[in-house]
């Protein structure tokens, strides 16, 4: 009898999980689920980023960042994923990132341009390998 209850509980749990997954696949109805994110067209600041990092004595293997992108595809704000202790370092690296990224703007469900974000990572070994 215990095995029947356990089997019934497992089947019920699996049924509920399947139902939840089906609802997630339909989209959650929020604006975010209907937005096509900003698409990177180019980043041409490898050399300048390496130079600035060297001057600022950045000793990390990678730098992660999030850029806000306006309706025209222009980056407007930058946040480093793991900030440095000195705000000056964060600001100088973000200046390079903002200056050298080009995007296609995010689009809503109707295809109209909207504000969006872009997340990226720069790996110093890969950047140095391009030189």
One Martini backbone bead per residue (centre of mass of N, CA, C, O) as a GRO file, in nm:
protein
  131
    1UNK     BB    1   0.057   0.064  -0.019
    2UNK     BB    2   0.301   0.255  -0.002
    3UNK     BB    3   0.380   0.231  -0.304
    4UNK     BB    4   0.123   0.360  -0.418
    5UNK     BB    5   0.155   0.637  -0.287
    6UNK     BB    6   0.432   0.701  -0.402
    7UNK     BB    7   0.354   0.675  -0.700
    8UNK     BB    8   0.131   0.890  -0.693
    9UNK     BB    9   0.312   1.126  -0.602
   10UNK     BB   10   0.509   1.118  -0.840
   11UNK     BB   11   0.300   1.157  -1.067
   12UNK     BB   12   0.192   1.426  -0.966
   13UNK     BB   13   0.459   1.581  -0.978
   14UNK     BB   14   0.511   1.538  -1.283
   15UNK     BB   15   0.249   1.671  -1.381
   16UNK     BB   16   0.306   1.952  -1.260
   17UNK     BB   17   0.575   2.004  -1.406
   18UNK     BB   18   0.464   1.989  -1.695
   19UNK     BB   19   0.267   2.224  -1.662
   20UNK     BB   20   0.477   2.441  -1.593
   21UNK     BB   21   0.642   2.415  -1.855
   22UNK     BB   22   0.415   2.489  -2.052
   23UNK     BB   23   0.375   2.776  -1.940
   24UNK     BB   24   0.666   2.881  -1.994
   25UNK     BB   25   0.660   2.839  -2.313
   26UNK     BB   26   0.431   3.068  -2.354
   27UNK     BB   27   0.498   3.274  -2.161
   28UNK     BB   28   0.456   3.544  -1.917
   29UNK     BB   29   0.352   3.833  -2.049
   30UNK     BB   30   0.590   3.997  -2.059
   31UNK     BB   31   0.792   4.215  -2.213
   32UNK     BB   32   1.053   4.043  -2.200
   33UNK     BB   33   0.937   3.790  -2.366
   34UNK     BB   34   0.900   4.001  -2.636
   35UNK     BB   35   1.206   4.070  -2.651
   36UNK     BB   36   1.457   4.159  -2.859
   37UNK     BB   37   1.768   4.179  -2.818
   38UNK     BB   38   2.047   4.322  -2.828
   39UNK     BB   39   2.284   4.343  -3.102
   40UNK     BB   40   2.595   4.277  -3.181
   41UNK     BB   41   2.810   4.420  -3.420
   42UNK     BB   42   3.058   4.569  -3.255
   43UNK     BB   43   3.413   4.552  -3.135
   44UNK     BB   44   3.692   4.809  -3.147
   45UNK     BB   45   3.853   4.803  -2.830
   46UNK     BB   46   4.092   4.615  -2.762
   47UNK     BB   47   4.344   4.793  -2.740
   48UNK     BB   48   4.226   5.007  -2.543
   49UNK     BB   49   4.153   4.807  -2.317
   50UNK     BB   50   4.440   4.702  -2.267
   51UNK     BB   51   4.569   4.974  -2.203
   52UNK     BB   52   4.386   5.058  -1.968
   53UNK     BB   53   4.437   4.805  -1.793
   54UNK     BB   54   4.739   4.847  -1.763
   55UNK     BB   55   4.735   5.131  -1.633
   56UNK     BB   56   4.527   5.017  -1.395
   57UNK     BB   57   4.611   4.730  -1.300
   58UNK     BB   58   4.471   4.478  -1.422
   59UNK     BB   59   4.439   4.126  -1.270
   60UNK     BB   60   4.242   3.985  -1.469
   61UNK     BB   61   4.107   3.750  -1.689
   62UNK     BB   62   3.819   3.894  -1.659
   63UNK     BB   63   3.543   4.103  -1.792
   64UNK     BB   64   3.232   4.189  -1.687
   65UNK     BB   65   2.922   4.315  -1.853
   66UNK     BB   66   2.666   4.583  -1.871
   67UNK     BB   67   2.463   4.721  -2.127
   68UNK     BB   68   2.290   4.995  -2.216
   69UNK     BB   69   2.035   5.032  -2.476
   70UNK     BB   70   1.901   5.220  -2.695
   71UNK     BB   71   1.682   5.276  -2.965
   72UNK     BB   72   1.952   5.329  -3.156
   73UNK     BB   73   2.206   5.144  -3.032
   74UNK     BB   74   2.321   5.304  -2.789
   75UNK     BB   75   2.530   5.317  -2.542
   76UNK     BB   76   2.454   5.445  -2.191
   77UNK     BB   77   2.543   5.206  -1.989
   78UNK     BB   78   2.765   5.077  -1.720
   79UNK     BB   79   2.835   4.746  -1.575
   80UNK     BB   80   3.021   4.571  -1.368
   81UNK     BB   81   3.010   4.265  -1.238
   82UNK     BB   82   3.306   4.309  -1.106
   83UNK     BB   83   3.406   4.531  -0.908
   84UNK     BB   84   3.618   4.765  -0.823
   85UNK     BB   85   3.737   4.944  -0.563
   86UNK     BB   86   3.788   5.160  -0.778
   87UNK     BB   87   3.592   5.376  -0.950
   88UNK     BB   88   3.790   5.471  -1.167
   89UNK     BB   89   3.824   5.197  -1.305
   90UNK     BB   90   3.530   5.152  -1.383
   91UNK     BB   91   3.499   5.411  -1.554
   92UNK     BB   92   3.729   5.366  -1.764
   93UNK     BB   93   3.630   5.095  -1.876
   94UNK     BB   94   3.346   5.197  -1.956
   95UNK     BB   95   3.432   5.406  -2.162
   96UNK     BB   96   3.540   5.202  -2.365
   97UNK     BB   97   3.284   5.029  -2.398
   98UNK     BB   98   3.094   5.260  -2.495
   99UNK     BB   99   3.269   5.359  -2.745
  100UNK     BB  100   3.312   5.042  -2.897
  101UNK     BB  101   3.008   4.985  -2.931
  102UNK     BB  102   2.776   4.812  -3.155
  103UNK     BB  103   2.416   4.820  -3.226
  104UNK     BB  104   2.122   4.660  -3.231
  105UNK     BB  105   1.829   4.710  -3.134
  106UNK     BB  106   1.584   4.641  -2.957
  107UNK     BB  107   1.272   4.443  -2.981
  108UNK     BB  108   0.957   4.411  -3.005
  109UNK     BB  109   0.689   4.228  -3.115
  110UNK     BB  110   0.647   4.459  -3.355
  111UNK     BB  111   0.962   4.578  -3.417
  112UNK     BB  112   1.023   4.792  -3.226
  113UNK     BB  113   1.227   5.004  -3.082
  114UNK     BB  114   1.412   4.941  -2.779
  115UNK     BB  115   1.522   4.911  -2.486
  116UNK     BB  116   1.832   4.755  -2.363
  117UNK     BB  117   2.057   4.476  -2.321
  118UNK     BB  118   2.411   4.380  -2.261
  119UNK     BB  119   2.615   4.090  -2.225
  120UNK     BB  120   2.967   4.062  -2.132
  121UNK     BB  121   3.305   3.933  -2.214
  122UNK     BB  122   3.654   3.979  -2.136
  123UNK     BB  123   3.948   3.820  -2.248
  124UNK     BB  124   4.282   3.869  -2.223
  125UNK     BB  125   4.401   3.635  -2.388
  126UNK     BB  126   4.231   3.685  -2.643
  127UNK     BB  127   4.314   3.980  -2.692
  128UNK     BB  128   4.623   3.923  -2.716
  129UNK     BB  129   4.591   3.716  -2.959
  130UNK     BB  130   4.506   3.946  -3.175
  131UNK     BB  131   4.795   4.101  -3.192
   0.00000   0.00000   0.00000
